[in-house]
Amino acid sequence: ELRLLDEAHQKFLHDYATDVEIKMNEGINIGKEIGKAEGIEIGKAEVESRWKAHNIETAKKLRLVGMSLAQISEITGLSVDEINRLN
């Protein structure tokens, strides 16, 4: 009877350790997915910011050479109002 109790206890410990490991791995995977998604969003925002800055600089140069606001808007994707506000 003592042997059966010991075997049951060992099985319980093994099952518990297995459950803990499974849950820990699930938590790690969830954390990786969240981190990946956040990284993608940060990357997108950075690219958009750099692209906007590039388009602003392009628009400034195109204004200097006398290109029309409509053409600058078409090329850069900036609105005519945005282009008018540039220095």
PDB file of N, CA and C in Angstrom:
ATOM      1  N   GLU A   1       0.820  -1.193   0.000  1.00  0.00           N
ATOM      2  CA  GLU A   1       0.000   0.000   0.000  1.00  0.00           C
ATOM      3  C   GLU A   1       0.868   1.263   0.000  1.00  0.00           C
ATOM      4  N   LEU A   2       1.957   1.243   0.735  1.00  0.00           N
ATOM      5  CA  LEU A   2       2.867   2.383   0.765  1.00  0.00           C
ATOM      6  C   LEU A   2       3.490   2.594  -0.612  1.00  0.00           C
ATOM      7  N   ARG A   3       3.808   1.496  -1.296  1.00  0.00           N
ATOM      8  CA  ARG A   3       4.372   1.585  -2.638  1.00  0.00           C
ATOM      9  C   ARG A   3       3.370   2.238  -3.591  1.00  0.00           C
ATOM     10  N   LEU A   4       2.098   1.894  -3.475  1.00  0.00           N
ATOM     11  CA  LEU A   4       1.070   2.490  -4.331  1.00  0.00           C
ATOM     12  C   LEU A   4       0.934   3.991  -4.080  1.00  0.00           C
ATOM     13  N   LEU A   5       1.010   4.385  -2.817  1.00  0.00           N
ATOM     14  CA  LEU A   5       0.957   5.804  -2.481  1.00  0.00           C
ATOM     15  C   LEU A   5       2.159   6.537  -3.061  1.00  0.00           C
ATOM     16  N   ASP A   6       3.336   5.918  -2.945  1.00  0.00           N
ATOM     17  CA  ASP A   6       4.546   6.530  -3.478  1.00  0.00           C
ATOM     18  C   ASP A   6       4.440   6.666  -5.004  1.00  0.00           C
ATOM     19  N   GLU A   7       3.951   5.632  -5.664  1.00  0.00           N
ATOM     20  CA  GLU A   7       3.790   5.690  -7.119  1.00  0.00           C
ATOM     21  C   GLU A   7       2.784   6.777  -7.521  1.00  0.00           C
ATOM     22  N   ALA A   8       1.702   6.875  -6.779  1.00  0.00           N
ATOM     23  CA  ALA A   8       0.690   7.896  -7.060  1.00  0.00           C
ATOM     24  C   ALA A   8       1.270   9.294  -6.853  1.00  0.00           C
ATOM     25  N   HIS A   9       2.065   9.435  -5.788  1.00  0.00           N
ATOM     26  CA  HIS A   9       2.702  10.724  -5.506  1.00  0.00           C
ATOM     27  C   HIS A   9       3.698  11.079  -6.613  1.00  0.00           C
ATOM     28  N   GLN A  10       4.490  10.127  -7.057  1.00  0.00           N
ATOM     29  CA  GLN A  10       5.462  10.366  -8.135  1.00  0.00           C
ATOM     30  C   GLN A  10       4.740  10.747  -9.428  1.00  0.00           C
ATOM     31  N   LYS A  11       3.635  10.060  -9.713  1.00  0.00           N
ATOM     32  CA  LYS A  11       2.852  10.378 -10.916  1.00  0.00           C
ATOM     33  C   LYS A  11       2.299  11.792 -10.809  1.00  0.00           C
ATOM     34  N   PHE A  12       1.795  12.150  -9.623  1.00  0.00           N
ATOM     35  CA  PHE A  12       1.267  13.493  -9.423  1.00  0.00           C
ATOM     36  C   PHE A  12       2.371  14.535  -9.675  1.00  0.00           C
ATOM     37  N   LEU A  13       3.550  14.324  -9.096  1.00  0.00           N
ATOM     38  CA  LEU A  13       4.655  15.268  -9.272  1.00  0.00           C
ATOM     39  C   LEU A  13       5.057  15.383 -10.737  1.00  0.00           C
ATOM     40  N   HIS A  14       5.114  14.252 -11.425  1.00  0.00           N
ATOM     41  CA  HIS A  14       5.470  14.252 -12.843  1.00  0.00           C
ATOM     42  C   HIS A  14       4.415  14.998 -13.659  1.00  0.00           C
ATOM     43  N   ASP A  15       3.138  14.709 -13.409  1.00  0.00           N
ATOM     44  CA  ASP A  15       2.057  15.379 -14.136  1.00  0.00           C
ATOM     45  C   ASP A  15       2.057  16.876 -13.853  1.00  0.00           C
ATOM     46  N   TYR A  16       2.293  17.242 -12.595  1.00  0.00           N
ATOM     47  CA  TYR A  16       2.323  18.651 -12.216  1.00  0.00           C
ATOM     48  C   TYR A  16       3.467  19.370 -12.930  1.00  0.00           C
ATOM     49  N   ALA A  17       4.651  18.769 -12.927  1.00  0.00           N
ATOM     50  CA  ALA A  17       5.809  19.370 -13.603  1.00  0.00           C
ATOM     51  C   ALA A  17       5.542  19.510 -15.104  1.00  0.00           C
ATOM     52  N   THR A  18       4.914  18.507 -15.672  1.00  0.00           N
ATOM     53  CA  THR A  18       4.581  18.559 -17.101  1.00  0.00           C
ATOM     54  C   THR A  18       3.598  19.698 -17.377  1.00  0.00           C
ATOM     55  N   ASP A  19       2.570  19.822 -16.541  1.00  0.00           N
ATOM     56  CA  ASP A  19       1.585  20.901 -16.708  1.00  0.00           C
ATOM     57  C   ASP A  19       2.245  22.270 -16.573  1.00  0.00           C
ATOM     58  N   VAL A  20       3.114  22.417 -15.592  1.00  0.00           N
ATOM     59  CA  VAL A  20       3.815  23.687 -15.388  1.00  0.00           C
ATOM     60  C   VAL A  20       4.660  24.020 -16.618  1.00  0.00           C
ATOM     61  N   GLU A  21       5.376  23.031 -17.139  1.00  0.00           N
ATOM     62  CA  GLU A  21       6.219  23.255 -18.318  1.00  0.00           C
ATOM     63  C   GLU A  21       5.359  23.643 -19.531  1.00  0.00           C
ATOM     64  N   ILE A  22       4.246  22.962 -19.709  1.00  0.00           N
ATOM     65  CA  ILE A  22       3.353  23.278 -20.833  1.00  0.00           C
ATOM     66  C   ILE A  22       2.835  24.708 -20.713  1.00  0.00           C
ATOM     67  N   LYS A  23       2.357  25.072 -19.536  1.00  0.00           N
ATOM     68  CA  LYS A  23       1.824  26.424 -19.327  1.00  0.00           C
ATOM     69  C   LYS A  23       2.920  27.474 -19.481  1.00  0.00           C
ATOM     70  N   MET A  24       4.107  27.179 -18.998  1.00  0.00           N
ATOM     71  CA  MET A  24       5.222  28.102 -19.129  1.00  0.00           C
ATOM     72  C   MET A  24       5.549  28.319 -20.608  1.00  0.00           C
ATOM     73  N   ASN A  25       5.603  27.249 -21.374  1.00  0.00           N
ATOM     74  CA  ASN A  25       5.880  27.369 -22.812  1.00  0.00           C
ATOM     75  C   ASN A  25       4.769  28.121 -23.537  1.00  0.00           C
ATOM     76  N   GLU A  26       3.525  27.876 -23.136  1.00  0.00           N
ATOM     77  CA  GLU A  26       2.415  28.631 -23.729  1.00  0.00           C
ATOM     78  C   GLU A  26       2.570  30.117 -23.433  1.00  0.00           C
ATOM     79  N   GLY A  27       2.936  30.447 -22.193  1.00  0.00           N
ATOM     80  CA  GLY A  27       3.140  31.842 -21.810  1.00  0.00           C
ATOM     81  C   GLY A  27       4.280  32.483 -22.590  1.00  0.00           C
ATOM     82  N   ILE A  28       5.348  31.744 -22.768  1.00  0.00           N
ATOM     83  CA  ILE A  28       6.490  32.245 -23.550  1.00  0.00           C
ATOM     84  C   ILE A  28       6.066  32.495 -24.990  1.00  0.00           C
ATOM     85  N   ASN A  29       5.336  31.564 -25.574  1.00  0.00           N
ATOM     86  CA  ASN A  29       4.876  31.722 -26.962  1.00  0.00           C
ATOM     87  C   ASN A  29       3.932  32.910 -27.111  1.00  0.00           C
ATOM     88  N   ILE A  30       3.038  33.084 -26.146  1.00  0.00           N
ATOM     89  CA  ILE A  30       2.137  34.235 -26.178  1.00  0.00           C
ATOM     90  C   ILE A  30       2.956  35.522 -26.085  1.00  0.00           C
ATOM     91  N   GLY A  31       3.928  35.541 -25.187  1.00  0.00           N
ATOM     92  CA  GLY A  31       4.797  36.714 -25.043  1.00  0.00           C
ATOM     93  C   GLY A  31       5.559  37.017 -26.322  1.00  0.00           C
ATOM     94  N   LYS A  32       6.047  35.983 -26.989  1.00  0.00           N
ATOM     95  CA  LYS A  32       6.764  36.181 -28.259  1.00  0.00           C
ATOM     96  C   LYS A  32       5.843  36.775 -29.307  1.00  0.00           C
ATOM     97  N   GLU A  33       4.617  36.265 -29.395  1.00  0.00           N
ATOM     98  CA  GLU A  33       3.661  36.776 -30.380  1.00  0.00           C
ATOM     99  C   GLU A  33       3.310  38.234 -30.101  1.00  0.00           C
ATOM    100  N   ILE A  34       3.102  38.561 -28.830  1.00  0.00           N
ATOM    101  CA  ILE A  34       2.796  39.949 -28.467  1.00  0.00           C
ATOM    102  C   ILE A  34       3.981  40.840 -28.807  1.00  0.00           C
ATOM    103  N   GLY A  35       5.185  40.389 -28.459  1.00  0.00           N
ATOM    104  CA  GLY A  35       6.383  41.160 -28.761  1.00  0.00           C
ATOM    105  C   GLY A  35       6.588  41.332 -30.249  1.00  0.00           C
ATOM    106  N   LYS A  36       6.332  40.295 -30.992  1.00  0.00           N
ATOM    107  CA  LYS A  36       6.466  40.353 -32.457  1.00  0.00           C
ATOM    108  C   LYS A  36       5.486  41.368 -33.036  1.00  0.00           C
ATOM    109  N   ALA A  37       4.243  41.315 -32.578  1.00  0.00           N
ATOM    110  CA  ALA A  37       3.224  42.246 -33.068  1.00  0.00           C
ATOM    111  C   ALA A  37       3.586  43.677 -32.720  1.00  0.00           C
ATOM    112  N   GLU A  38       4.070  43.884 -31.484  1.00  0.00           N
ATOM    113  CA  GLU A  38       4.469  45.234 -31.078  1.00  0.00           C
ATOM    114  C   GLU A  38       5.658  45.713 -31.902  1.00  0.00           C
ATOM    115  N   GLY A  39       6.598  44.824 -32.160  1.00  0.00           N
ATOM    116  CA  GLY A  39       7.762  45.179 -32.965  1.00  0.00           C
ATOM    117  C   GLY A  39       7.371  45.561 -34.380  1.00  0.00           C
ATOM    118  N   ILE A  40       6.433  44.834 -34.935  1.00  0.00           N
ATOM    119  CA  ILE A  40       5.956  45.146 -36.281  1.00  0.00           C
ATOM    120  C   ILE A  40       5.298  46.529 -36.293  1.00  0.00           C
ATOM    121  N   GLU A  41       4.482  46.815 -35.293  1.00  0.00           N
ATOM    122  CA  GLU A  41       3.817  48.124 -35.225  1.00  0.00           C
ATOM    123  C   GLU A  41       4.832  49.249 -35.060  1.00  0.00           C
ATOM    124  N   ILE A  42       5.837  49.042 -34.230  1.00  0.00           N
ATOM    125  CA  ILE A  42       6.879  50.053 -34.050  1.00  0.00           C
ATOM    126  C   ILE A  42       7.632  50.256 -35.364  1.00  0.00           C
ATOM    127  N   GLY A  43       7.945  49.172 -36.033  1.00  0.00           N
ATOM    128  CA  GLY A  43       8.641  49.254 -37.313  1.00  0.00           C
ATOM    129  C   GLY A  43       7.829  49.991 -38.363  1.00  0.00           C
ATOM    130  N   LYS A  44       6.539  49.689 -38.424  1.00  0.00           N
ATOM    131  CA  LYS A  44       5.669  50.376 -39.376  1.00  0.00           C
ATOM    132  C   LYS A  44       5.627  51.868 -39.098  1.00  0.00           C
ATOM    133  N   ALA A  45       5.495  52.225 -37.829  1.00  0.00           N
ATOM    134  CA  ALA A  45       5.435  53.645 -37.461  1.00  0.00           C
ATOM    135  C   ALA A  45       6.730  54.349 -37.830  1.00  0.00           C
ATOM    136  N   GLU A  46       7.857  53.680 -37.602  1.00  0.00           N
ATOM    137  CA  GLU A  46       9.144  54.277 -37.942  1.00  0.00           C
ATOM    138  C   GLU A  46       9.287  54.465 -39.446  1.00  0.00           C
ATOM    139  N   VAL A  47       8.888  53.476 -40.210  1.00  0.00           N
ATOM    140  CA  VAL A  47       8.960  53.582 -41.674  1.00  0.00           C
ATOM    141  C   VAL A  47       8.055  54.708 -42.160  1.00  0.00           C
ATOM    142  N   GLU A  48       6.832  54.777 -41.634  1.00  0.00           N
ATOM    143  CA  GLU A  48       5.910  55.839 -42.028  1.00  0.00           C
ATOM    144  C   GLU A  48       6.489  57.212 -41.702  1.00  0.00           C
ATOM    145  N   SER A  49       7.101  57.325 -40.545  1.00  0.00           N
ATOM    146  CA  SER A  49       7.700  58.599 -40.136  1.00  0.00           C
ATOM    147  C   SER A  49       8.844  58.987 -41.065  1.00  0.00           C
ATOM    148  N   ARG A  50       9.709  58.041 -41.367  1.00  0.00           N
ATOM    149  CA  ARG A  50      10.834  58.319 -42.269  1.00  0.00           C
ATOM    150  C   ARG A  50      10.337  58.642 -43.676  1.00  0.00           C
ATOM    151  N   TRP A  51       9.327  57.920 -44.132  1.00  0.00           N
ATOM    152  CA  TRP A  51       8.787  58.147 -45.471  1.00  0.00           C
ATOM    153  C   TRP A  51       8.156  59.530 -45.542  1.00  0.00           C
ATOM    154  N   LYS A  52       7.437  59.919 -44.498  1.00  0.00           N
ATOM    155  CA  LYS A  52       6.804  61.247 -44.454  1.00  0.00           C
ATOM    156  C   LYS A  52       7.889  62.324 -44.496  1.00  0.00           C
ATOM    157  N   ALA A  53       8.945  62.162 -43.707  1.00  0.00           N
ATOM    158  CA  ALA A  53      10.044  63.127 -43.698  1.00  0.00           C
ATOM    159  C   ALA A  53      10.693  63.218 -45.078  1.00  0.00           C
ATOM    160  N   HIS A  54      10.871  62.075 -45.715  1.00  0.00           N
ATOM    161  CA  HIS A  54      11.446  62.049 -47.066  1.00  0.00           C
ATOM    162  C   HIS A  54      10.541  62.801 -48.045  1.00  0.00           C
ATOM    163  N   ASN A  55       9.241  62.556 -47.954  1.00  0.00           N
ATOM    164  CA  ASN A  55       8.294  63.221 -48.848  1.00  0.00           C
ATOM    165  C   ASN A  55       8.258  64.724 -48.607  1.00  0.00           C
ATOM    166  N   ILE A  56       8.406  65.132 -47.352  1.00  0.00           N
ATOM    167  CA  ILE A  56       8.436  66.565 -47.040  1.00  0.00           C
ATOM    168  C   ILE A  56       9.661  67.211 -47.675  1.00  0.00           C
ATOM    169  N   GLU A  57      10.807  66.568 -47.526  1.00  0.00           N
ATOM    170  CA  GLU A  57      12.027  67.115 -48.126  1.00  0.00           C
ATOM    171  C   GLU A  57      11.920  67.160 -49.647  1.00  0.00           C
ATOM    172  N   THR A  58      11.356  66.134 -50.222  1.00  0.00           N
ATOM    173  CA  THR A  58      11.150  66.098 -51.678  1.00  0.00           C
ATOM    174  C   THR A  58      10.228  67.240 -52.105  1.00  0.00           C
ATOM    175  N   ALA A  59       9.145  67.436 -51.365  1.00  0.00           N
ATOM    176  CA  ALA A  59       8.196  68.503 -51.705  1.00  0.00           C
ATOM    177  C   ALA A  59       8.869  69.873 -51.631  1.00  0.00           C
ATOM    178  N   LYS A  60       9.697  70.084 -50.624  1.00  0.00           N
ATOM    179  CA  LYS A  60      10.413  71.364 -50.505  1.00  0.00           C
ATOM    180  C   LYS A  60      11.294  71.608 -51.730  1.00  0.00           C
ATOM    181  N   LYS A  61      12.000  70.591 -52.142  1.00  0.00           N
ATOM    182  CA  LYS A  61      12.883  70.727 -53.305  1.00  0.00           C
ATOM    183  C   LYS A  61      12.093  70.974 -54.583  1.00  0.00           C
ATOM    184  N   LEU A  62      10.972  70.282 -54.722  1.00  0.00           N
ATOM    185  CA  LEU A  62      10.152  70.450 -55.918  1.00  0.00           C
ATOM    186  C   LEU A  62       9.526  71.840 -55.973  1.00  0.00           C
ATOM    187  N   ARG A  63       9.192  72.395 -54.799  1.00  0.00           N
ATOM    188  CA  ARG A  63       8.674  73.775 -54.772  1.00  0.00           C
ATOM    189  C   ARG A  63       9.740  74.750 -55.226  1.00  0.00           C
ATOM    190  N   LEU A  64      10.978  74.477 -54.806  1.00  0.00           N
ATOM    191  CA  LEU A  64      12.078  75.376 -55.173  1.00  0.00           C
ATOM    192  C   LEU A  64      12.302  75.434 -56.684  1.00  0.00           C
ATOM    193  N   VAL A  65      12.037  74.335 -57.368  1.00  0.00           N
ATOM    194  CA  VAL A  65      12.233  74.322 -58.822  1.00  0.00           C
ATOM    195  C   VAL A  65      10.962  74.725 -59.578  1.00  0.00           C
ATOM    196  N   GLY A  66       9.920  75.115 -58.833  1.00  0.00           N
ATOM    197  CA  GLY A  66       8.730  75.667 -59.449  1.00  0.00           C
ATOM    198  C   GLY A  66       7.678  74.682 -59.898  1.00  0.00           C
ATOM    199  N   MET A  67       7.720  73.474 -59.412  1.00  0.00           N
ATOM    200  CA  MET A  67       6.699  72.499 -59.791  1.00  0.00           C
ATOM    201  C   MET A  67       5.367  72.891 -59.159  1.00  0.00           C
ATOM    202  N   SER A  68       4.276  72.575 -59.820  1.00  0.00           N
ATOM    203  CA  SER A  68       2.948  72.936 -59.312  1.00  0.00           C
ATOM    204  C   SER A  68       2.619  72.132 -58.053  1.00  0.00           C
ATOM    205  N   LEU A  69       1.772  72.736 -57.225  1.00  0.00           N
ATOM    206  CA  LEU A  69       1.356  72.060 -55.990  1.00  0.00           C
ATOM    207  C   LEU A  69       0.644  70.745 -56.293  1.00  0.00           C
ATOM    208  N   ALA A  70      -0.142  70.721 -57.331  1.00  0.00           N
ATOM    209  CA  ALA A  70      -0.869  69.497 -57.702  1.00  0.00           C
ATOM    210  C   ALA A  70       0.108  68.382 -58.063  1.00  0.00           C
ATOM    211  N   GLN A  71       1.147  68.733 -58.822  1.00  0.00           N
ATOM    212  CA  GLN A  71       2.139  67.719 -59.206  1.00  0.00           C
ATOM    213  C   GLN A  71       2.923  67.237 -57.988  1.00  0.00           C
ATOM    214  N   ILE A  72       3.306  68.184 -57.129  1.00  0.00           N
ATOM    215  CA  ILE A  72       4.045  67.811 -55.911  1.00  0.00           C
ATOM    216  C   ILE A  72       3.192  66.883 -55.057  1.00  0.00           C
ATOM    217  N   SER A  73       1.921  67.211 -54.945  1.00  0.00           N
ATOM    218  CA  SER A  73       1.003  66.392 -54.165  1.00  0.00           C
ATOM    219  C   SER A  73       0.905  64.985 -54.741  1.00  0.00           C
ATOM    220  N   GLU A  74       0.806  64.907 -56.048  1.00  0.00           N
ATOM    221  CA  GLU A  74       0.707  63.600 -56.703  1.00  0.00           C
ATOM    222  C   GLU A  74       1.976  62.779 -56.489  1.00  0.00           C
ATOM    223  N   ILE A  75       3.118  63.410 -56.567  1.00  0.00           N
ATOM    224  CA  ILE A  75       4.401  62.712 -56.438  1.00  0.00           C
ATOM    225  C   ILE A  75       4.660  62.266 -55.000  1.00  0.00           C
ATOM    226  N   THR A  76       4.381  63.154 -54.051  1.00  0.00           N
ATOM    227  CA  THR A  76       4.748  62.884 -52.656  1.00  0.00           C
ATOM    228  C   THR A  76       3.642  62.254 -51.829  1.00  0.00           C
ATOM    229  N   GLY A  77       2.402  62.410 -52.280  1.00  0.00           N
ATOM    230  CA  GLY A  77       1.288  61.909 -51.474  1.00  0.00           C
ATOM    231  C   GLY A  77       0.872  62.892 -50.393  1.00  0.00           C
ATOM    232  N   LEU A  78       1.542  64.033 -50.304  1.00  0.00           N
ATOM    233  CA  LEU A  78       1.162  65.062 -49.342  1.00  0.00           C
ATOM    234  C   LEU A  78      -0.012  65.850 -49.920  1.00  0.00           C
ATOM    235  N   SER A  79      -0.853  66.358 -49.032  1.00  0.00           N
ATOM    236  CA  SER A  79      -1.960  67.188 -49.511  1.00  0.00           C
ATOM    237  C   SER A  79      -1.419  68.567 -49.885  1.00  0.00           C
ATOM    238  N   VAL A  80      -2.196  69.290 -50.685  1.00  0.00           N
ATOM    239  CA  VAL A  80      -1.805  70.642 -51.070  1.00  0.00           C
ATOM    240  C   VAL A  80      -1.674  71.510 -49.818  1.00  0.00           C
ATOM    241  N   ASP A  81      -2.575  71.344 -48.847  1.00  0.00           N
ATOM    242  CA  ASP A  81      -2.482  72.100 -47.590  1.00  0.00           C
ATOM    243  C   ASP A  81      -1.159  71.807 -46.862  1.00  0.00           C
ATOM    244  N   GLU A  82      -0.779  70.532 -46.813  1.00  0.00           N
ATOM    245  CA  GLU A  82       0.490  70.177 -46.163  1.00  0.00           C
ATOM    246  C   GLU A  82       1.656  70.835 -46.875  1.00  0.00           C
ATOM    247  N   ILE A  83       1.619  70.836 -48.176  1.00  0.00           N
ATOM    248  CA  ILE A  83       2.701  71.426 -48.968  1.00  0.00           C
ATOM    249  C   ILE A  83       2.765  72.937 -48.744  1.00  0.00           C
ATOM    250  N   ASN A  84       1.606  73.583 -48.680  1.00  0.00           N
ATOM    251  CA  ASN A  84       1.560  75.033 -48.435  1.00  0.00           C
ATOM    252  C   ASN A  84       2.125  75.409 -47.075  1.00  0.00           C
ATOM    253  N   ARG A  85       2.027  74.503 -46.111  1.00  0.00           N
ATOM    254  CA  ARG A  85       2.523  74.793 -44.745  1.00  0.00           C
ATOM    255  C   ARG A  85       4.033  74.592 -44.615  1.00  0.00           C
ATOM    256  N   LEU A  86       4.669  74.046 -45.634  1.00  0.00           N
ATOM    257  CA  LEU A  86       6.121  73.805 -45.572  1.00  0.00           C
ATOM    258  C   LEU A  86       6.887  75.105 -45.705  1.00  0.00           C
ATOM    259  N   ASN A  87       8.004  75.175 -45.023  1.00  0.00           N
ATOM    260  CA  ASN A  87       8.863  76.378 -45.098  1.00  0.00           C
ATOM    261  C   ASN A  87       9.971  76.142 -46.103  1.00  0.00           C
TER     262      ASN A  87
END
